[in-house]
């Protein structure tokens, strides 16, 4: 009994593996991704007003828009009636109408809160690049959750709209954090330089020669 009491590690729960910690973290920030309720199948024929169901349709439209913008008589410079960026106009509601800026902001706010919380819980799971270094499970859970929260993202084939939205959003969230880390690494040196500069000023002040009292006494 005394040996057990003196060895608290025997009473503590076993340490979770990385995969267990990852699942716990993902459940915390993307709970809807773990909902076992079956999704209702969505078919293209039931949403005839959707302009960009397949990603190639959007890709072709973007290519045509960029080509048209190169022409001198292009009207692309005129103010658009859309309220969201041209690169995200594949986001449509069931009537084929581009989502509002307010709706897009809701999607971005959800992503911001989820990833900020995930960064606190398990920072090592946050990739440097979403497109090239994102863990498959993290990406799948993120896409699954956000499409349940925002049904507009389901209105496509192979889930490409959710993937494109997150891929577009992630660098803007990640970049300031990388900048903050860089600033933190520079600050100690900066403080050291300022301290050294102040020290040199003090030394200069200390070595400034004082008038010799002997010479001072003979000055008329």
PDB file of C-alpha atoms in Angstrom:
ATOM      1  CA  UNK A   1       0.000   0.000   0.000  1.00  0.00           C
ATOM      2  CA  UNK A   2       2.773   2.422   0.925  1.00  0.00           C
ATOM      3  CA  UNK A   3       4.599   1.708  -2.340  1.00  0.00           C
ATOM      4  CA  UNK A   4       1.487   2.542  -4.366  1.00  0.00           C
ATOM      5  CA  UNK A   5       0.905   5.732  -2.388  1.00  0.00           C
ATOM      6  CA  UNK A   6       4.493   6.794  -2.922  1.00  0.00           C
ATOM      7  CA  UNK A   7       4.282   6.146  -6.677  1.00  0.00           C
ATOM      8  CA  UNK A   8       1.503   8.384  -8.051  1.00  0.00           C
ATOM      9  CA  UNK A   9       2.289   7.336 -11.627  1.00  0.00           C
ATOM     10  CA  UNK A  10       0.570   4.023 -10.926  1.00  0.00           C
ATOM     11  CA  UNK A  11      -2.671   5.854 -10.160  1.00  0.00           C
ATOM     12  CA  UNK A  12      -2.523   8.305 -13.081  1.00  0.00           C
ATOM     13  CA  UNK A  13      -4.331   7.457 -16.331  1.00  0.00           C
ATOM     14  CA  UNK A  14      -2.166   6.174 -19.188  1.00  0.00           C
ATOM     15  CA  UNK A  15      -0.824   8.797 -21.562  1.00  0.00           C
ATOM     16  CA  UNK A  16      -2.827   9.092 -24.761  1.00  0.00           C
ATOM     17  CA  UNK A  17      -1.208   8.209 -28.053  1.00  0.00           C
ATOM     18  CA  UNK A  18      -0.886  10.841 -30.768  1.00  0.00           C
ATOM     19  CA  UNK A  19      -3.767   9.347 -32.740  1.00  0.00           C
ATOM     20  CA  UNK A  20      -5.974   9.384 -29.640  1.00  0.00           C
ATOM     21  CA  UNK A  21      -5.083  12.992 -28.885  1.00  0.00           C
ATOM     22  CA  UNK A  22      -5.741  13.916 -32.512  1.00  0.00           C
ATOM     23  CA  UNK A  23      -9.175  12.324 -32.480  1.00  0.00           C
ATOM     24  CA  UNK A  24     -10.055  14.050 -29.214  1.00  0.00           C
ATOM     25  CA  UNK A  25      -8.934  17.406 -30.626  1.00  0.00           C
ATOM     26  CA  UNK A  26     -10.836  16.938 -33.881  1.00  0.00           C
ATOM     27  CA  UNK A  27     -13.986  15.899 -32.031  1.00  0.00           C
ATOM     28  CA  UNK A  28     -13.722  19.092 -30.023  1.00  0.00           C
ATOM     29  CA  UNK A  29     -13.468  21.506 -32.968  1.00  0.00           C
ATOM     30  CA  UNK A  30     -15.336  19.567 -35.675  1.00  0.00           C
ATOM     31  CA  UNK A  31     -18.091  17.740 -33.750  1.00  0.00           C
ATOM     32  CA  UNK A  32     -20.489  17.498 -36.683  1.00  0.00           C
ATOM     33  CA  UNK A  33     -17.900  15.491 -38.589  1.00  0.00           C
ATOM     34  CA  UNK A  34     -18.430  12.681 -36.095  1.00  0.00           C
ATOM     35  CA  UNK A  35     -22.215  12.698 -36.420  1.00  0.00           C
ATOM     36  CA  UNK A  36     -23.227   9.250 -37.618  1.00  0.00           C
ATOM     37  CA  UNK A  37     -26.542  10.421 -39.082  1.00  0.00           C
ATOM     38  CA  UNK A  38     -26.498   9.427 -42.767  1.00  0.00           C
ATOM     39  CA  UNK A  39     -26.352  12.301 -45.245  1.00  0.00           C
ATOM     40  CA  UNK A  40     -29.223  12.653 -47.687  1.00  0.00           C
ATOM     41  CA  UNK A  41     -27.831  12.017 -51.174  1.00  0.00           C
ATOM     42  CA  UNK A  42     -27.688  15.147 -53.333  1.00  0.00           C
ATOM     43  CA  UNK A  43     -28.105  14.793 -57.083  1.00  0.00           C
ATOM     44  CA  UNK A  44     -27.255  17.297 -59.763  1.00  0.00           C
ATOM     45  CA  UNK A  45     -30.588  16.801 -61.536  1.00  0.00           C
ATOM     46  CA  UNK A  46     -32.404  18.099 -58.448  1.00  0.00           C
ATOM     47  CA  UNK A  47     -30.505  21.399 -58.551  1.00  0.00           C
ATOM     48  CA  UNK A  48     -30.765  22.578 -62.132  1.00  0.00           C
ATOM     49  CA  UNK A  49     -30.130  26.226 -61.189  1.00  0.00           C
ATOM     50  CA  UNK A  50     -26.619  25.552 -59.932  1.00  0.00           C
ATOM     51  CA  UNK A  51     -24.124  27.007 -62.399  1.00  0.00           C
ATOM     52  CA  UNK A  52     -20.965  25.339 -61.116  1.00  0.00           C
ATOM     53  CA  UNK A  53     -21.713  21.779 -60.080  1.00  0.00           C
ATOM     54  CA  UNK A  54     -18.491  20.306 -61.413  1.00  0.00           C
ATOM     55  CA  UNK A  55     -15.131  21.904 -60.714  1.00  0.00           C
ATOM     56  CA  UNK A  56     -14.196  21.896 -64.386  1.00  0.00           C
ATOM     57  CA  UNK A  57     -17.172  24.193 -65.074  1.00  0.00           C
ATOM     58  CA  UNK A  58     -15.763  26.730 -62.652  1.00  0.00           C
ATOM     59  CA  UNK A  59     -12.236  26.273 -63.966  1.00  0.00           C
ATOM     60  CA  UNK A  60     -13.402  26.902 -67.533  1.00  0.00           C
ATOM     61  CA  UNK A  61     -15.401  29.970 -66.463  1.00  0.00           C
ATOM     62  CA  UNK A  62     -12.410  31.408 -64.601  1.00  0.00           C
ATOM     63  CA  UNK A  63     -10.172  30.854 -67.607  1.00  0.00           C
ATOM     64  CA  UNK A  64     -12.650  32.610 -69.896  1.00  0.00           C
ATOM     65  CA  UNK A  65     -12.998  35.521 -67.457  1.00  0.00           C
ATOM     66  CA  UNK A  66      -9.239  36.036 -67.266  1.00  0.00           C
ATOM     67  CA  UNK A  67      -8.920  35.938 -71.040  1.00  0.00           C
ATOM     68  CA  UNK A  68     -11.720  38.481 -71.403  1.00  0.00           C
ATOM     69  CA  UNK A  69     -10.078  40.748 -68.842  1.00  0.00           C
ATOM     70  CA  UNK A  70      -7.018  41.042 -71.079  1.00  0.00           C
ATOM     71  CA  UNK A  71      -9.009  42.643 -73.878  1.00  0.00           C
ATOM     72  CA  UNK A  72      -8.898  46.476 -74.100  1.00  0.00           C
ATOM     73  CA  UNK A  73     -12.675  46.765 -74.334  1.00  0.00           C
ATOM     74  CA  UNK A  74     -13.232  44.470 -71.383  1.00  0.00           C
ATOM     75  CA  UNK A  75     -15.971  45.553 -68.993  1.00  0.00           C
ATOM     76  CA  UNK A  76     -14.365  43.634 -66.127  1.00  0.00           C
ATOM     77  CA  UNK A  77     -13.045  46.897 -64.707  1.00  0.00           C
ATOM     78  CA  UNK A  78     -16.543  48.120 -63.969  1.00  0.00           C
ATOM     79  CA  UNK A  79     -17.856  47.745 -60.454  1.00  0.00           C
ATOM     80  CA  UNK A  80     -19.332  44.306 -59.933  1.00  0.00           C
ATOM     81  CA  UNK A  81     -22.750  43.695 -58.442  1.00  0.00           C
ATOM     82  CA  UNK A  82     -21.297  40.783 -56.496  1.00  0.00           C
ATOM     83  CA  UNK A  83     -20.306  41.363 -52.890  1.00  0.00           C
ATOM     84  CA  UNK A  84     -17.715  38.578 -52.626  1.00  0.00           C
ATOM     85  CA  UNK A  85     -14.393  38.124 -54.387  1.00  0.00           C
ATOM     86  CA  UNK A  86     -14.490  36.893 -57.954  1.00  0.00           C
ATOM     87  CA  UNK A  87     -12.380  33.862 -57.031  1.00  0.00           C
ATOM     88  CA  UNK A  88     -15.126  32.590 -54.700  1.00  0.00           C
ATOM     89  CA  UNK A  89     -18.180  33.093 -56.868  1.00  0.00           C
ATOM     90  CA  UNK A  90     -18.587  29.358 -57.232  1.00  0.00           C
ATOM     91  CA  UNK A  91     -20.340  29.517 -53.848  1.00  0.00           C
ATOM     92  CA  UNK A  92     -24.043  29.378 -54.705  1.00  0.00           C
ATOM     93  CA  UNK A  93     -27.297  28.713 -52.917  1.00  0.00           C
ATOM     94  CA  UNK A  94     -29.839  26.198 -54.205  1.00  0.00           C
ATOM     95  CA  UNK A  95     -31.233  28.826 -56.590  1.00  0.00           C
ATOM     96  CA  UNK A  96     -27.862  29.395 -58.224  1.00  0.00           C
ATOM     97  CA  UNK A  97     -27.424  32.803 -56.575  1.00  0.00           C
ATOM     98  CA  UNK A  98     -23.948  33.691 -55.345  1.00  0.00           C
ATOM     99  CA  UNK A  99     -23.823  33.670 -51.551  1.00  0.00           C
ATOM    100  CA  UNK A 100     -23.784  37.010 -49.766  1.00  0.00           C
ATOM    101  CA  UNK A 101     -20.728  38.475 -48.134  1.00  0.00           C
ATOM    102  CA  UNK A 102     -22.402  37.983 -44.757  1.00  0.00           C
ATOM    103  CA  UNK A 103     -22.818  34.275 -45.450  1.00  0.00           C
ATOM    104  CA  UNK A 104     -19.219  33.947 -46.577  1.00  0.00           C
ATOM    105  CA  UNK A 105     -18.112  35.701 -43.396  1.00  0.00           C
ATOM    106  CA  UNK A 106     -20.053  33.144 -41.350  1.00  0.00           C
ATOM    107  CA  UNK A 107     -18.119  30.354 -43.033  1.00  0.00           C
ATOM    108  CA  UNK A 108     -14.814  32.099 -42.448  1.00  0.00           C
ATOM    109  CA  UNK A 109     -15.665  32.853 -38.828  1.00  0.00           C
ATOM    110  CA  UNK A 110     -16.398  29.191 -38.183  1.00  0.00           C
ATOM    111  CA  UNK A 111     -13.052  28.211 -39.693  1.00  0.00           C
ATOM    112  CA  UNK A 112     -11.231  30.890 -37.704  1.00  0.00           C
ATOM    113  CA  UNK A 113     -12.703  29.757 -34.399  1.00  0.00           C
ATOM    114  CA  UNK A 114     -12.184  26.068 -35.127  1.00  0.00           C
ATOM    115  CA  UNK A 115      -8.545  26.357 -36.165  1.00  0.00           C
ATOM    116  CA  UNK A 116      -7.666  28.832 -33.424  1.00  0.00           C
ATOM    117  CA  UNK A 117      -9.039  26.370 -30.869  1.00  0.00           C
ATOM    118  CA  UNK A 118      -7.271  23.458 -32.555  1.00  0.00           C
ATOM    119  CA  UNK A 119      -4.013  25.399 -32.417  1.00  0.00           C
ATOM    120  CA  UNK A 120      -4.412  25.679 -28.638  1.00  0.00           C
ATOM    121  CA  UNK A 121      -5.318  22.025 -28.127  1.00  0.00           C
ATOM    122  CA  UNK A 122      -2.864  20.358 -30.514  1.00  0.00           C
ATOM    123  CA  UNK A 123      -0.660  22.882 -32.347  1.00  0.00           C
ATOM    124  CA  UNK A 124       1.472  20.226 -34.022  1.00  0.00           C
ATOM    125  CA  UNK A 125      -1.468  19.150 -36.163  1.00  0.00           C
ATOM    126  CA  UNK A 126      -1.662  22.561 -37.862  1.00  0.00           C
ATOM    127  CA  UNK A 127       0.094  22.241 -41.245  1.00  0.00           C
ATOM    128  CA  UNK A 128       2.401  24.847 -42.741  1.00  0.00           C
ATOM    129  CA  UNK A 129       0.464  24.515 -45.988  1.00  0.00           C
ATOM    130  CA  UNK A 130      -3.089  23.226 -46.178  1.00  0.00           C
ATOM    131  CA  UNK A 131      -2.852  22.115 -49.777  1.00  0.00           C
ATOM    132  CA  UNK A 132       0.442  20.232 -49.573  1.00  0.00           C
ATOM    133  CA  UNK A 133       0.959  19.311 -45.907  1.00  0.00           C
ATOM    134  CA  UNK A 134      -2.507  18.920 -44.393  1.00  0.00           C
ATOM    135  CA  UNK A 135      -3.155  15.592 -42.652  1.00  0.00           C
ATOM    136  CA  UNK A 136      -5.859  13.616 -44.484  1.00  0.00           C
ATOM    137  CA  UNK A 137      -7.959  13.045 -41.366  1.00  0.00           C
ATOM    138  CA  UNK A 138      -7.831  16.712 -40.397  1.00  0.00           C
ATOM    139  CA  UNK A 139      -8.881  17.740 -43.889  1.00  0.00           C
ATOM    140  CA  UNK A 140     -11.675  15.172 -44.099  1.00  0.00           C
ATOM    141  CA  UNK A 141     -13.121  16.123 -40.699  1.00  0.00           C
ATOM    142  CA  UNK A 142     -12.960  19.804 -41.545  1.00  0.00           C
ATOM    143  CA  UNK A 143     -14.755  19.334 -44.873  1.00  0.00           C
ATOM    144  CA  UNK A 144     -17.351  17.042 -43.326  1.00  0.00           C
ATOM    145  CA  UNK A 145     -18.190  19.469 -40.524  1.00  0.00           C
ATOM    146  CA  UNK A 146     -18.337  22.642 -42.604  1.00  0.00           C
ATOM    147  CA  UNK A 147     -20.583  21.087 -45.258  1.00  0.00           C
ATOM    148  CA  UNK A 148     -23.036  20.047 -42.552  1.00  0.00           C
ATOM    149  CA  UNK A 149     -23.080  23.583 -41.161  1.00  0.00           C
ATOM    150  CA  UNK A 150     -23.320  25.254 -44.560  1.00  0.00           C
ATOM    151  CA  UNK A 151     -25.394  23.120 -46.975  1.00  0.00           C
ATOM    152  CA  UNK A 152     -24.431  25.347 -49.922  1.00  0.00           C
ATOM    153  CA  UNK A 153     -21.045  23.642 -49.895  1.00  0.00           C
ATOM    154  CA  UNK A 154     -22.696  20.309 -50.648  1.00  0.00           C
ATOM    155  CA  UNK A 155     -24.110  21.535 -53.946  1.00  0.00           C
ATOM    156  CA  UNK A 156     -21.344  20.119 -56.109  1.00  0.00           C
ATOM    157  CA  UNK A 157     -19.626  16.926 -57.134  1.00  0.00           C
ATOM    158  CA  UNK A 158     -16.857  15.336 -55.045  1.00  0.00           C
ATOM    159  CA  UNK A 159     -16.989  18.070 -52.367  1.00  0.00           C
ATOM    160  CA  UNK A 160     -14.728  20.438 -54.285  1.00  0.00           C
ATOM    161  CA  UNK A 161     -16.418  23.634 -53.055  1.00  0.00           C
ATOM    162  CA  UNK A 162     -15.576  23.031 -49.389  1.00  0.00           C
ATOM    163  CA  UNK A 163     -12.049  22.049 -50.355  1.00  0.00           C
ATOM    164  CA  UNK A 164     -11.582  25.184 -52.462  1.00  0.00           C
ATOM    165  CA  UNK A 165     -12.989  27.470 -49.761  1.00  0.00           C
ATOM    166  CA  UNK A 166     -10.731  26.138 -46.999  1.00  0.00           C
ATOM    167  CA  UNK A 167      -7.689  26.090 -49.288  1.00  0.00           C
ATOM    168  CA  UNK A 168      -8.324  29.761 -50.116  1.00  0.00           C
ATOM    169  CA  UNK A 169      -8.958  30.758 -46.481  1.00  0.00           C
ATOM    170  CA  UNK A 170      -6.142  28.913 -44.697  1.00  0.00           C
ATOM    171  CA  UNK A 171      -3.082  30.962 -45.808  1.00  0.00           C
ATOM    172  CA  UNK A 172      -4.695  34.191 -44.614  1.00  0.00           C
ATOM    173  CA  UNK A 173      -5.210  32.679 -41.168  1.00  0.00           C
ATOM    174  CA  UNK A 174      -1.794  31.014 -41.004  1.00  0.00           C
ATOM    175  CA  UNK A 175       0.362  33.886 -42.308  1.00  0.00           C
ATOM    176  CA  UNK A 176      -0.099  36.298 -39.345  1.00  0.00           C
ATOM    177  CA  UNK A 177       0.839  33.499 -36.947  1.00  0.00           C
ATOM    178  CA  UNK A 178       4.054  32.806 -38.820  1.00  0.00           C
ATOM    179  CA  UNK A 179       4.791  36.543 -38.792  1.00  0.00           C
ATOM    180  CA  UNK A 180       4.213  36.724 -35.033  1.00  0.00           C
ATOM    181  CA  UNK A 181       6.634  33.847 -34.476  1.00  0.00           C
ATOM    182  CA  UNK A 182       9.250  35.598 -36.598  1.00  0.00           C
ATOM    183  CA  UNK A 183       8.777  38.834 -34.655  1.00  0.00           C
ATOM    184  CA  UNK A 184       9.164  36.992 -31.361  1.00  0.00           C
ATOM    185  CA  UNK A 185      12.449  35.480 -32.522  1.00  0.00           C
ATOM    186  CA  UNK A 186      13.788  38.926 -33.467  1.00  0.00           C
ATOM    187  CA  UNK A 187      12.720  40.786 -30.357  1.00  0.00           C
ATOM    188  CA  UNK A 188      15.393  39.388 -27.985  1.00  0.00           C
ATOM    189  CA  UNK A 189      18.154  40.514 -30.362  1.00  0.00           C
ATOM    190  CA  UNK A 190      16.489  43.858 -30.795  1.00  0.00           C
ATOM    191  CA  UNK A 191      16.292  44.306 -27.066  1.00  0.00           C
ATOM    192  CA  UNK A 192      19.948  43.326 -26.814  1.00  0.00           C
ATOM    193  CA  UNK A 193      20.923  45.901 -29.425  1.00  0.00           C
ATOM    194  CA  UNK A 194      18.987  48.606 -27.647  1.00  0.00           C
ATOM    195  CA  UNK A 195      20.564  47.614 -24.342  1.00  0.00           C
ATOM    196  CA  UNK A 196      24.044  47.700 -25.911  1.00  0.00           C
ATOM    197  CA  UNK A 197      23.358  51.130 -27.386  1.00  0.00           C
ATOM    198  CA  UNK A 198      22.231  52.460 -24.025  1.00  0.00           C
ATOM    199  CA  UNK A 199      25.300  50.936 -22.392  1.00  0.00           C
ATOM    200  CA  UNK A 200      27.606  52.707 -24.865  1.00  0.00           C
ATOM    201  CA  UNK A 201      25.892  56.003 -24.103  1.00  0.00           C
ATOM    202  CA  UNK A 202      26.444  55.465 -20.395  1.00  0.00           C
ATOM    203  CA  UNK A 203      30.104  54.635 -20.966  1.00  0.00           C
ATOM    204  CA  UNK A 204      30.568  57.744 -23.096  1.00  0.00           C
ATOM    205  CA  UNK A 205      29.030  59.823 -20.369  1.00  0.00           C
ATOM    206  CA  UNK A 206      31.207  58.205 -17.714  1.00  0.00           C
ATOM    207  CA  UNK A 207      34.494  58.843 -19.562  1.00  0.00           C
ATOM    208  CA  UNK A 208      33.784  62.491 -20.367  1.00  0.00           C
ATOM    209  CA  UNK A 209      36.806  64.335 -18.816  1.00  0.00           C
ATOM    210  CA  UNK A 210      36.101  66.731 -15.976  1.00  0.00           C
ATOM    211  CA  UNK A 211      37.942  70.075 -15.716  1.00  0.00           C
ATOM    212  CA  UNK A 212      41.187  69.901 -13.724  1.00  0.00           C
ATOM    213  CA  UNK A 213      40.721  71.920 -10.508  1.00  0.00           C
ATOM    214  CA  UNK A 214      44.350  73.140 -10.775  1.00  0.00           C
ATOM    215  CA  UNK A 215      43.755  74.731 -14.182  1.00  0.00           C
ATOM    216  CA  UNK A 216      40.408  76.029 -13.093  1.00  0.00           C
ATOM    217  CA  UNK A 217      42.014  77.911 -10.234  1.00  0.00           C
ATOM    218  CA  UNK A 218      44.346  79.924 -12.497  1.00  0.00           C
ATOM    219  CA  UNK A 219      41.717  81.052 -14.940  1.00  0.00           C
ATOM    220  CA  UNK A 220      41.154  84.791 -14.379  1.00  0.00           C
TER     221      UNK A 220
END
